[in-house]
JSON list of C-alpha atoms and ligand atoms in Angstrom, two decimals:
[
{"chain": "A", "resi": 1, "resn": "MET", "atom": "CA", "xyz": [10.71, -1.94, 4.19]},
{"chain": "A", "resi": 2, "resn": "ILE", "atom": "CA", "xyz": [8.13, -4.50, 5.20]},
{"chain": "A", "resi": 3, "resn": "GLY", "atom": "CA", "xyz": [6.29, -5.75, 2.13]},
{"chain": "A", "resi": 4, "resn": "GLY", "atom": "CA", "xyz": [7.53, -6.92, -1.25]},
{"chain": "A", "resi": 5, "resn": "GLY", "atom": "CA", "xyz": [4.53, -5.97, -3.38]},
{"chain": "A", "resi": 6, "resn": "ASN", "atom": "CA", "xyz": [4.52, -3.10, -5.86]},
{"chain": "A", "resi": 7, "resn": "SER", "atom": "CA", "xyz": [4.10, -0.41, -3.17]},
{"chain": "A", "resi": 8, "resn": "GLY", "atom": "CA", "xyz": [6.88, -1.84, -1.02]},
{"chain": "A", "resi": 9, "resn": "ILE", "atom": "CA", "xyz": [9.34, -2.24, -3.85]},
{"chain": "A", "resi": 10, "resn": "GLU", "atom": "CA", "xyz": [8.58, 1.19, -5.33]},
{"chain": "A", "resi": 11, "resn": "ALA", "atom": "CA", "xyz": [9.18, 2.69, -1.89]},
{"chain": "A", "resi": 12, "resn": "ALA", "atom": "CA", "xyz": [12.36, 0.61, -1.39]},
{"chain": "A", "resi": 13, "resn": "ILE", "atom": "CA", "xyz": [13.77, 1.84, -4.72]},
{"chain": "A", "resi": 14, "resn": "ASP", "atom": "CA", "xyz": [12.91, 5.39, -3.72]},
{"chain": "A", "resi": 15, "resn": "LEU", "atom": "CA", "xyz": [14.50, 4.99, -0.27]},
{"chain": "A", "resi": 16, "resn": "ALA", "atom": "CA", "xyz": [17.66, 3.40, -1.65]},
{"chain": "A", "resi": 17, "resn": "GLY", "atom": "CA", "xyz": [18.49, 6.73, -3.27]},
{"chain": "A", "resi": 18, "resn": "ILE", "atom": "CA", "xyz": [18.28, 8.49, 0.10]},
{"chain": "A", "resi": 19, "resn": "VAL", "atom": "CA", "xyz": [19.53, 6.14, 2.82]},
{"chain": "A", "resi": 20, "resn": "LYS", "atom": "CA", "xyz": [22.71, 4.06, 3.25]},
{"chain": "A", "resi": 21, "resn": "HIS", "atom": "CA", "xyz": [21.02, 0.67, 3.13]},
{"chain": "A", "resi": 22, "resn": "VAL", "atom": "CA", "xyz": [17.53, -0.74, 2.61]},
{"chain": "A", "resi": 23, "resn": "THR", "atom": "CA", "xyz": [16.37, -4.15, 3.82]},
{"chain": "A", "resi": 24, "resn": "VAL", "atom": "CA", "xyz": [13.18, -5.49, 2.30]},
{"chain": "A", "resi": 25, "resn": "LEU", "atom": "CA", "xyz": [11.29, -8.13, 4.28]},
{"chain": "A", "resi": 26, "resn": "GLU", "atom": "CA", "xyz": [8.70, -10.19, 2.44]},
{"chain": "A", "resi": 27, "resn": "PHE", "atom": "CA", "xyz": [6.42, -12.68, 4.21]},
{"chain": "A", "resi": 28, "resn": "ALA", "atom": "CA", "xyz": [5.98, -14.90, 1.14]},
{"chain": "A", "resi": 29, "resn": "PRO", "atom": "CA", "xyz": [8.73, -17.06, -0.43]},
{"chain": "A", "resi": 30, "resn": "GLU", "atom": "CA", "xyz": [9.17, -14.50, -3.24]},
{"chain": "A", "resi": 31, "resn": "LEU", "atom": "CA", "xyz": [8.57, -10.83, -3.94]},
{"chain": "A", "resi": 32, "resn": "LYS", "atom": "CA", "xyz": [5.15, -10.07, -5.36]},
{"chain": "A", "resi": 33, "resn": "ALA", "atom": "CA", "xyz": [6.10, -6.86, -7.17]},
{"chain": "A", "resi": 34, "resn": "ASP", "atom": "CA", "xyz": [6.11, -6.56, -10.99]},
{"chain": "A", "resi": 35, "resn": "SER", "atom": "CA", "xyz": [9.25, -8.04, -12.51]},
{"chain": "A", "resi": 36, "resn": "VAL", "atom": "CA", "xyz": [10.35, -4.67, -13.92]},
{"chain": "A", "resi": 37, "resn": "LEU", "atom": "CA", "xyz": [10.39, -3.28, -10.37]},
{"chain": "A", "resi": 38, "resn": "GLN", "atom": "CA", "xyz": [12.21, -6.34, -9.02]},
{"chain": "A", "resi": 39, "resn": "LYS", "atom": "CA", "xyz": [14.83, -6.01, -11.77]},
{"chain": "A", "resi": 40, "resn": "ARG", "atom": "CA", "xyz": [15.41, -2.39, -10.84]},
{"chain": "A", "resi": 41, "resn": "LEU", "atom": "CA", "xyz": [15.56, -3.28, -7.12]},
{"chain": "A", "resi": 42, "resn": "TYR", "atom": "CA", "xyz": [18.10, -6.07, -7.60]},
{"chain": "A", "resi": 43, "resn": "SER", "atom": "CA", "xyz": [20.26, -3.72, -9.70]},
{"chain": "A", "resi": 44, "resn": "LEU", "atom": "CA", "xyz": [20.76, -1.48, -6.66]},
{"chain": "A", "resi": 45, "resn": "PRO", "atom": "CA", "xyz": [23.92, -2.08, -4.62]},
{"chain": "A", "resi": 46, "resn": "ASN", "atom": "CA", "xyz": [22.50, -1.04, -1.25]},
{"chain": "A", "resi": 47, "resn": "VAL", "atom": "CA", "xyz": [19.44, -3.28, -0.98]},
{"chain": "A", "resi": 48, "resn": "THR", "atom": "CA", "xyz": [19.05, -6.64, 0.79]},
{"chain": "A", "resi": 49, "resn": "VAL", "atom": "CA", "xyz": [15.93, -8.73, 0.23]},
{"chain": "A", "resi": 50, "resn": "ILE", "atom": "CA", "xyz": [14.83, -11.25, 2.88]},
{"chain": "A", "resi": 51, "resn": "THR", "atom": "CA", "xyz": [11.95, -13.51, 1.91]},
{"chain": "A", "resi": 52, "resn": "ASN", "atom": "CA", "xyz": [9.89, -15.86, 4.11]},
{"chain": "A", "resi": 53, "resn": "ALA", "atom": "CA", "xyz": [10.26, -13.28, 6.86]},
{"chain": "A", "resi": 54, "resn": "ALA", "atom": "CA", "xyz": [7.43, -12.88, 9.38]},
{"chain": "A", "resi": 55, "resn": "THR", "atom": "CA", "xyz": [8.06, -9.60, 11.19]},
{"chain": "A", "resi": 56, "resn": "LYS", "atom": "CA", "xyz": [7.71, -10.16, 14.92]},
{"chain": "A", "resi": 57, "resn": "GLU", "atom": "CA", "xyz": [8.83, -7.04, 16.74]},
{"chain": "A", "resi": 58, "resn": "ILE", "atom": "CA", "xyz": [10.17, -3.56, 16.13]},
{"chain": "A", "resi": 59, "resn": "THR", "atom": "CA", "xyz": [12.76, -2.82, 18.82]},
{"chain": "A", "resi": 60, "resn": "GLY", "atom": "CA", "xyz": [14.04, 0.39, 20.43]},
{"chain": "A", "resi": 61, "resn": "SER", "atom": "CA", "xyz": [13.20, 2.65, 23.36]},
{"chain": "A", "resi": 62, "resn": "ASP", "atom": "CA", "xyz": [13.19, 6.32, 22.31]},
{"chain": "A", "resi": 63, "resn": "ASN", "atom": "CA", "xyz": [14.01, 5.51, 18.71]},
{"chain": "A", "resi": 64, "resn": "VAL", "atom": "CA", "xyz": [13.65, 2.47, 16.51]},
{"chain": "A", "resi": 65, "resn": "ASN", "atom": "CA", "xyz": [16.91, 0.50, 16.50]},
{"chain": "A", "resi": 66, "resn": "GLY", "atom": "CA", "xyz": [15.99, -2.78, 14.93]},
{"chain": "A", "resi": 67, "resn": "LEU", "atom": "CA", "xyz": [13.48, -5.38, 13.94]},
{"chain": "A", "resi": 68, "resn": "THR", "atom": "CA", "xyz": [13.05, -9.04, 14.78]},
{"chain": "A", "resi": 69, "resn": "TYR", "atom": "CA", "xyz": [11.60, -11.45, 12.26]},
{"chain": "A", "resi": 70, "resn": "THR", "atom": "CA", "xyz": [10.99, -15.17, 12.18]},
{"chain": "A", "resi": 71, "resn": "ASP", "atom": "CA", "xyz": [12.36, -17.12, 9.22]},
{"chain": "A", "resi": 72, "resn": "ARG", "atom": "CA", "xyz": [9.21, -19.00, 8.19]},
{"chain": "A", "resi": 73, "resn": "GLU", "atom": "CA", "xyz": [11.26, -21.84, 6.71]},
{"chain": "A", "resi": 74, "resn": "THR", "atom": "CA", "xyz": [13.46, -22.61, 9.71]},
{"chain": "A", "resi": 75, "resn": "GLY", "atom": "CA", "xyz": [11.38, -21.07, 12.51]},
{"chain": "A", "resi": 76, "resn": "GLU", "atom": "CA", "xyz": [14.48, -19.19, 13.71]},
{"chain": "A", "resi": 77, "resn": "ASP", "atom": "CA", "xyz": [14.31, -15.61, 14.92]},
{"chain": "A", "resi": 78, "resn": "HIS", "atom": "CA", "xyz": [16.71, -13.01, 13.50]},
{"chain": "A", "resi": 79, "resn": "HIS", "atom": "CA", "xyz": [17.39, -9.41, 14.43]},
{"chain": "A", "resi": 80, "resn": "VAL", "atom": "CA", "xyz": [18.24, -6.67, 11.91]},
{"chain": "A", "resi": 81, "resn": "GLU", "atom": "CA", "xyz": [19.72, -3.37, 13.09]},
{"chain": "A", "resi": 82, "resn": "LEU", "atom": "CA", "xyz": [18.07, -0.42, 11.39]},
{"chain": "A", "resi": 83, "resn": "GLU", "atom": "CA", "xyz": [17.01, 3.17, 11.91]},
{"chain": "A", "resi": 84, "resn": "GLY", "atom": "CA", "xyz": [13.52, 3.21, 10.48]},
{"chain": "A", "resi": 85, "resn": "VAL", "atom": "CA", "xyz": [10.68, 0.93, 9.43]},
{"chain": "A", "resi": 86, "resn": "PHE", "atom": "CA", "xyz": [8.16, 1.48, 6.64]},
{"chain": "A", "resi": 87, "resn": "VAL", "atom": "CA", "xyz": [5.17, -0.82, 6.38]},
{"chain": "A", "resi": 88, "resn": "GLN", "atom": "CA", "xyz": [3.76, -1.38, 2.90]},
{"chain": "A", "resi": 89, "resn": "ILE", "atom": "CA", "xyz": [1.73, -4.55, 3.20]},
{"chain": "A", "resi": 90, "resn": "GLY", "atom": "CA", "xyz": [-1.35, -3.28, 1.42]},
{"chain": "A", "resi": 91, "resn": "LEU", "atom": "CA", "xyz": [-4.80, -2.30, 2.51]},
{"chain": "A", "resi": 92, "resn": "ILE", "atom": "CA", "xyz": [-8.16, -3.89, 1.82]},
{"chain": "A", "resi": 93, "resn": "PRO", "atom": "CA", "xyz": [-10.89, -1.30, 1.30]},
{"chain": "A", "resi": 94, "resn": "ASN", "atom": "CA", "xyz": [-13.80, -1.73, 3.69]},
{"chain": "A", "resi": 95, "resn": "THR", "atom": "CA", "xyz": [-16.38, -2.00, 0.92]},
{"chain": "A", "resi": 96, "resn": "ASP", "atom": "CA", "xyz": [-17.85, -5.49, 1.35]},
{"chain": "A", "resi": 97, "resn": "TRP", "atom": "CA", "xyz": [-21.10, -3.98, 2.60]},
{"chain": "A", "resi": 98, "resn": "LEU", "atom": "CA", "xyz": [-21.60, -2.51, -0.90]},
{"chain": "A", "resi": 99, "resn": "GLU", "atom": "CA", "xyz": [-21.93, -5.99, -2.42]},
{"chain": "A", "resi": 100, "resn": "GLY", "atom": "CA", "xyz": [-24.66, -5.98, -5.05]},
{"chain": "A", "resi": 101, "resn": "THR", "atom": "CA", "xyz": [-24.85, -2.19, -5.24]},
{"chain": "A", "resi": 102, "resn": "VAL", "atom": "CA", "xyz": [-22.04, -0.14, -6.81]},
{"chain": "A", "resi": 103, "resn": "GLU", "atom": "CA", "xyz": [-19.54, -1.78, -9.13]},
{"chain": "A", "resi": 104, "resn": "ARG", "atom": "CA", "xyz": [-16.14, -2.63, -7.59]},
{"chain": "A", "resi": 105, "resn": "ASN", "atom": "CA", "xyz": [-12.93, -4.05, -9.05]},
{"chain": "A", "resi": 106, "resn": "ARG", "atom": "CA", "xyz": [-11.27, -7.32, -7.96]},
{"chain": "A", "resi": 107, "resn": "MET", "atom": "CA", "xyz": [-9.50, -5.49, -5.11]},
{"chain": "A", "resi": 108, "resn": "GLY", "atom": "CA", "xyz": [-12.83, -4.26, -3.78]},
{"chain": "A", "resi": 109, "resn": "GLU", "atom": "CA", "xyz": [-12.19, -0.67, -4.86]},
{"chain": "A", "resi": 110, "resn": "ILE", "atom": "CA", "xyz": [-15.26, 1.26, -5.99]},
{"chain": "A", "resi": 111, "resn": "ILE", "atom": "CA", "xyz": [-15.08, 2.05, -9.68]},
{"chain": "A", "resi": 112, "resn": "VAL", "atom": "CA", "xyz": [-15.66, 5.75, -10.32]},
{"chain": "A", "resi": 113, "resn": "ASP", "atom": "CA", "xyz": [-15.60, 7.95, -13.40]},
{"chain": "A", "resi": 114, "resn": "LYS", "atom": "CA", "xyz": [-13.78, 11.26, -13.69]},
{"chain": "A", "resi": 115, "resn": "SER", "atom": "CA", "xyz": [-16.49, 13.08, -11.69]},
{"chain": "A", "resi": 116, "resn": "GLY", "atom": "CA", "xyz": [-16.54, 10.50, -8.90]},
{"chain": "A", "resi": 117, "resn": "ALA", "atom": "CA", "xyz": [-19.78, 8.89, -10.08]},
{"chain": "A", "resi": 118, "resn": "THR", "atom": "CA", "xyz": [-20.22, 5.19, -9.31]},
{"chain": "A", "resi": 119, "resn": "SER", "atom": "CA", "xyz": [-22.22, 2.70, -11.37]},
{"chain": "A", "resi": 120, "resn": "MET", "atom": "CA", "xyz": [-25.31, 3.61, -9.32]},
{"chain": "A", "resi": 121, "resn": "PRO", "atom": "CA", "xyz": [-26.93, 6.90, -10.43]},
{"chain": "A", "resi": 122, "resn": "GLY", "atom": "CA", "xyz": [-26.65, 9.56, -7.73]},
{"chain": "A", "resi": 123, "resn": "VAL", "atom": "CA", "xyz": [-24.03, 7.69, -5.70]},
{"chain": "A", "resi": 124, "resn": "PHE", "atom": "CA", "xyz": [-20.54, 9.20, -5.68]},
{"chain": "A", "resi": 125, "resn": "ALA", "atom": "CA", "xyz": [-17.33, 7.95, -4.07]},
{"chain": "A", "resi": 126, "resn": "ALA", "atom": "CA", "xyz": [-13.90, 9.38, -3.32]},
{"chain": "A", "resi": 127, "resn": "GLY", "atom": "CA", "xyz": [-10.56, 8.51, -1.75]},
{"chain": "A", "resi": 128, "resn": "ASP", "atom": "CA", "xyz": [-8.70, 5.31, -1.05]},
{"chain": "A", "resi": 129, "resn": "CYS", "atom": "CA", "xyz": [-11.84, 3.14, -1.32]},
{"chain": "A", "resi": 130, "resn": "THR", "atom": "CA", "xyz": [-12.03, 3.97, -5.04]},
{"chain": "A", "resi": 131, "resn": "ASP", "atom": "CA", "xyz": [-9.94, 2.79, -7.98]},
{"chain": "A", "resi": 132, "resn": "SER", "atom": "CA", "xyz": [-7.99, 6.07, -8.14]},
{"chain": "A", "resi": 133, "resn": "ALA", "atom": "CA", "xyz": [-4.36, 5.70, -9.19]},
{"chain": "A", "resi": 134, "resn": "TYR", "atom": "CA", "xyz": [-2.59, 6.68, -5.95]},
{"chain": "A", "resi": 135, "resn": "ASN", "atom": "CA", "xyz": [-3.49, 6.57, -2.27]},
{"chain": "A", "resi": 136, "resn": "GLN", "atom": "CA", "xyz": [-2.32, 9.86, -0.83]},
{"chain": "A", "resi": 137, "resn": "ILE", "atom": "CA", "xyz": [-3.99, 12.48, 1.36]},
{"chain": "A", "resi": 138, "resn": "ILE", "atom": "CA", "xyz": [-3.94, 15.21, -1.27]},
{"chain": "A", "resi": 139, "resn": "ILE", "atom": "CA", "xyz": [-5.44, 12.85, -3.85]},
{"chain": "A", "resi": 140, "resn": "SER", "atom": "CA", "xyz": [-8.27, 11.73, -1.57]},
{"chain": "A", "resi": 141, "resn": "MET", "atom": "CA", "xyz": [-9.00, 15.38, -0.70]},
{"chain": "A", "resi": 142, "resn": "GLY", "atom": "CA", "xyz": [-9.07, 16.34, -4.36]},
{"chain": "A", "resi": 143, "resn": "SER", "atom": "CA", "xyz": [-11.27, 13.40, -5.24]},
{"chain": "A", "resi": 144, "resn": "GLY", "atom": "CA", "xyz": [-13.60, 14.38, -2.37]},
{"chain": "A", "resi": 145, "resn": "ALA", "atom": "CA", "xyz": [-13.97, 17.81, -3.94]},
{"chain": "A", "resi": 146, "resn": "THR", "atom": "CA", "xyz": [-14.51, 16.23, -7.35]},
{"chain": "A", "resi": 147, "resn": "ALA", "atom": "CA", "xyz": [-17.18, 13.85, -6.01]},
{"chain": "A", "resi": 148, "resn": "SER", "atom": "CA", "xyz": [-18.93, 16.73, -4.20]},
{"chain": "A", "resi": 149, "resn": "LEU", "atom": "CA", "xyz": [-19.05, 18.79, -7.39]},
{"chain": "A", "resi": 150, "resn": "GLY", "atom": "CA", "xyz": [-20.17, 15.72, -9.31]},
{"chain": "A", "resi": 151, "resn": "ALA", "atom": "CA", "xyz": [-22.98, 15.13, -6.81]},
{"chain": "A", "resi": 152, "resn": "PHE", "atom": "CA", "xyz": [-24.01, 18.79, -6.95]},
{"chain": "A", "resi": 153, "resn": "ASP", "atom": "CA", "xyz": [-24.06, 18.65, -10.71]},
{"chain": "A", "resi": 154, "resn": "TYR", "atom": "CA", "xyz": [-26.17, 15.48, -10.57]},
{"chain": "A", "resi": 155, "resn": "LEU", "atom": "CA", "xyz": [-28.68, 17.09, -8.16]},
{"chain": "A", "resi": 156, "resn": "ILE", "atom": "CA", "xyz": [-29.25, 20.21, -10.21]},
{"chain": "A", "resi": 157, "resn": "ARG", "atom": "CA", "xyz": [-29.93, 18.07, -13.25]},
{"chain": "A", "resi": 158, "resn": "ASN", "atom": "CA", "xyz": [-32.22, 15.61, -11.49]},
{"chain": "B", "resi": 1, "resn": "FAD", "atom": "C1", "xyz": [0.71, 3.92, 7.42]},
{"chain": "B", "resi": 1, "resn": "FAD", "atom": "C2", "xyz": [0.21, 4.92, 6.40]},
{"chain": "B", "resi": 1, "resn": "FAD", "atom": "C3", "xyz": [1.01, 6.02, 6.11]},
{"chain": "B", "resi": 1, "resn": "FAD", "atom": "C4", "xyz": [0.56, 6.97, 5.18]},
{"chain": "B", "resi": 1, "resn": "FAD", "atom": "N1", "xyz": [1.36, 8.04, 4.92]},
{"chain": "B", "resi": 1, "resn": "FAD", "atom": "C5", "xyz": [0.93, 8.99, 4.07]},
{"chain": "B", "resi": 1, "resn": "FAD", "atom": "C6", "xyz": [1.71, 10.16, 3.83]},
{"chain": "B", "resi": 1, "resn": "FAD", "atom": "O1", "xyz": [2.78, 10.35, 4.39]},
{"chain": "B", "resi": 1, "resn": "FAD", "atom": "N2", "xyz": [1.23, 11.06, 2.95]},
{"chain": "B", "resi": 1, "resn": "FAD", "atom": "C7", "xyz": [0.05, 10.90, 2.31]},
{"chain": "B", "resi": 1, "resn": "FAD", "atom": "O2", "xyz": [-0.33, 11.79, 1.54]},
{"chain": "B", "resi": 1, "resn": "FAD", "atom": "N3", "xyz": [-0.70, 9.80, 2.51]},
{"chain": "B", "resi": 1, "resn": "FAD", "atom": "C8", "xyz": [-0.30, 8.84, 3.37]},
{"chain": "B", "resi": 1, "resn": "FAD", "atom": "N4", "xyz": [-1.06, 7.73, 3.58]},
{"chain": "B", "resi": 1, "resn": "FAD", "atom": "C9", "xyz": [-2.30, 7.56, 2.81]},
{"chain": "B", "resi": 1, "resn": "FAD", "atom": "C10", "xyz": [-3.44, 8.39, 3.38]},
{"chain": "B", "resi": 1, "resn": "FAD", "atom": "O3", "xyz": [-3.56, 8.13, 4.76]},
{"chain": "B", "resi": 1, "resn": "FAD", "atom": "C11", "xyz": [-4.73, 8.05, 2.66]},
{"chain": "B", "resi": 1, "resn": "FAD", "atom": "O4", "xyz": [-4.55, 8.18, 1.26]},
{"chain": "B", "resi": 1, "resn": "FAD", "atom": "C12", "xyz": [-5.88, 8.92, 3.08]},
{"chain": "B", "resi": 1, "resn": "FAD", "atom": "O5", "xyz": [-6.04, 8.90, 4.48]},
{"chain": "B", "resi": 1, "resn": "FAD", "atom": "C13", "xyz": [-7.16, 8.45, 2.40]},
{"chain": "B", "resi": 1, "resn": "FAD", "atom": "O6", "xyz": [-8.23, 9.23, 2.87]},
{"chain": "B", "resi": 1, "resn": "FAD", "atom": "P1", "xyz": [-9.69, 8.65, 2.77]},
{"chain": "B", "resi": 1, "resn": "FAD", "atom": "O7", "xyz": [-10.56, 9.72, 3.37]},
{"chain": "B", "resi": 1, "resn": "FAD", "atom": "O8", "xyz": [-9.97, 8.21, 1.39]},
{"chain": "B", "resi": 1, "resn": "FAD", "atom": "O9", "xyz": [-9.70, 7.33, 3.65]},
{"chain": "B", "resi": 1, "resn": "FAD", "atom": "P2", "xyz": [-9.41, 7.15, 5.21]},
{"chain": "B", "resi": 1, "resn": "FAD", "atom": "O10", "xyz": [-8.50, 8.20, 5.74]},
{"chain": "B", "resi": 1, "resn": "FAD", "atom": "O11", "xyz": [-9.04, 5.71, 5.36]},
{"chain": "B", "resi": 1, "resn": "FAD", "atom": "O12", "xyz": [-10.83, 7.40, 5.86]},
{"chain": "B", "resi": 1, "resn": "FAD", "atom": "C14", "xyz": [-11.90, 6.48, 5.71]},
{"chain": "B", "resi": 1, "resn": "FAD", "atom": "C15", "xyz": [-12.77, 6.62, 6.93]},
{"chain": "B", "resi": 1, "resn": "FAD", "atom": "O13", "xyz": [-13.96, 5.87, 6.73]},
{"chain": "B", "resi": 1, "resn": "FAD", "atom": "C16", "xyz": [-14.25, 5.15, 7.90]},
{"chain": "B", "resi": 1, "resn": "FAD", "atom": "N5", "xyz": [-15.07, 4.01, 7.53]},
{"chain": "B", "resi": 1, "resn": "FAD", "atom": "C17", "xyz": [-14.69, 2.83, 6.97]},
{"chain": "B", "resi": 1, "resn": "FAD", "atom": "N6", "xyz": [-15.76, 2.05, 6.76]},
{"chain": "B", "resi": 1, "resn": "FAD", "atom": "C18", "xyz": [-16.84, 2.74, 7.16]},
{"chain": "B", "resi": 1, "resn": "FAD", "atom": "C19", "xyz": [-18.24, 2.47, 7.21]},
{"chain": "B", "resi": 1, "resn": "FAD", "atom": "N7", "xyz": [-18.75, 1.32, 6.75]},
{"chain": "B", "resi": 1, "resn": "FAD", "atom": "N8", "xyz": [-19.05, 3.43, 7.69]},
{"chain": "B", "resi": 1, "resn": "FAD", "atom": "C20", "xyz": [-18.57, 4.61, 8.12]},
{"chain": "B", "resi": 1, "resn": "FAD", "atom": "N9", "xyz": [-17.26, 4.91, 8.12]},
{"chain": "B", "resi": 1, "resn": "FAD", "atom": "C21", "xyz": [-16.41, 3.99, 7.65]},
{"chain": "B", "resi": 1, "resn": "FAD", "atom": "C22", "xyz": [-12.90, 4.77, 8.46]},
{"chain": "B", "resi": 1, "resn": "FAD", "atom": "O14", "xyz": [-12.98, 4.47, 9.83]},
{"chain": "B", "resi": 1, "resn": "FAD", "atom": "C23", "xyz": [-12.11, 6.05, 8.19]},
{"chain": "B", "resi": 1, "resn": "FAD", "atom": "O15", "xyz": [-12.23, 6.99, 9.22]},
{"chain": "B", "resi": 1, "resn": "FAD", "atom": "C24", "xyz": [-0.67, 6.79, 4.51]},
{"chain": "B", "resi": 1, "resn": "FAD", "atom": "C25", "xyz": [-1.46, 5.68, 4.81]},
{"chain": "B", "resi": 1, "resn": "FAD", "atom": "C26", "xyz": [-1.02, 4.76, 5.75]},
{"chain": "B", "resi": 1, "resn": "FAD", "atom": "C27", "xyz": [-1.90, 3.58, 6.07]}
]
């Protein structure tokens, strides 16, 4: 698991129940996830956490067989043998161009109400760029339908 924020650690906890061993690589000197998640992670016997790790290369020919990272403290490269890599380093919504229009939260996500309406009358938003709770395909599709119905509702009333 690359990434020691909430998403990475939630996914690492999830994976630890399925696979033999999970290695978490975090770029920063410490994990960024909520302490309750870190506590749960460190209670698991089959998880190794490596901090200050700058992932350099995923190795393998037909299948992934390992990963090389640079220890940011010593500058040394290390190789970890593994069978799969999950990247959970976060995404920044591409919403800067909306500056001064619809309201966004500190992560840049567009704030919407339960019908997908933004702070600007007649403007609706859906999917990962909004402050919805989870970023998954089925959720963005559902919120797209919600925003469409919300927009339709707005149009027939205005
Ligand atoms: C590595 C990875 C793995 C994932 N795995 C899963 C999974 O297994 N299952 C699952 O359910 N979800 C998964 N997700 C999440 C899922 O991909 C998203 O929740 C979903 O794609 C969000 O849909 P969306 O339409 O809101 O945004 P997106 O799919 O990101 O679509 C936004 C679109 O808007 C375009 N765009 C951006 N800015 C502008 C602009 N200014 N003007 C015009 N167009 C613009 C972009 O190019 C893009 O095409 C994964 C995401 C990632 C990154």
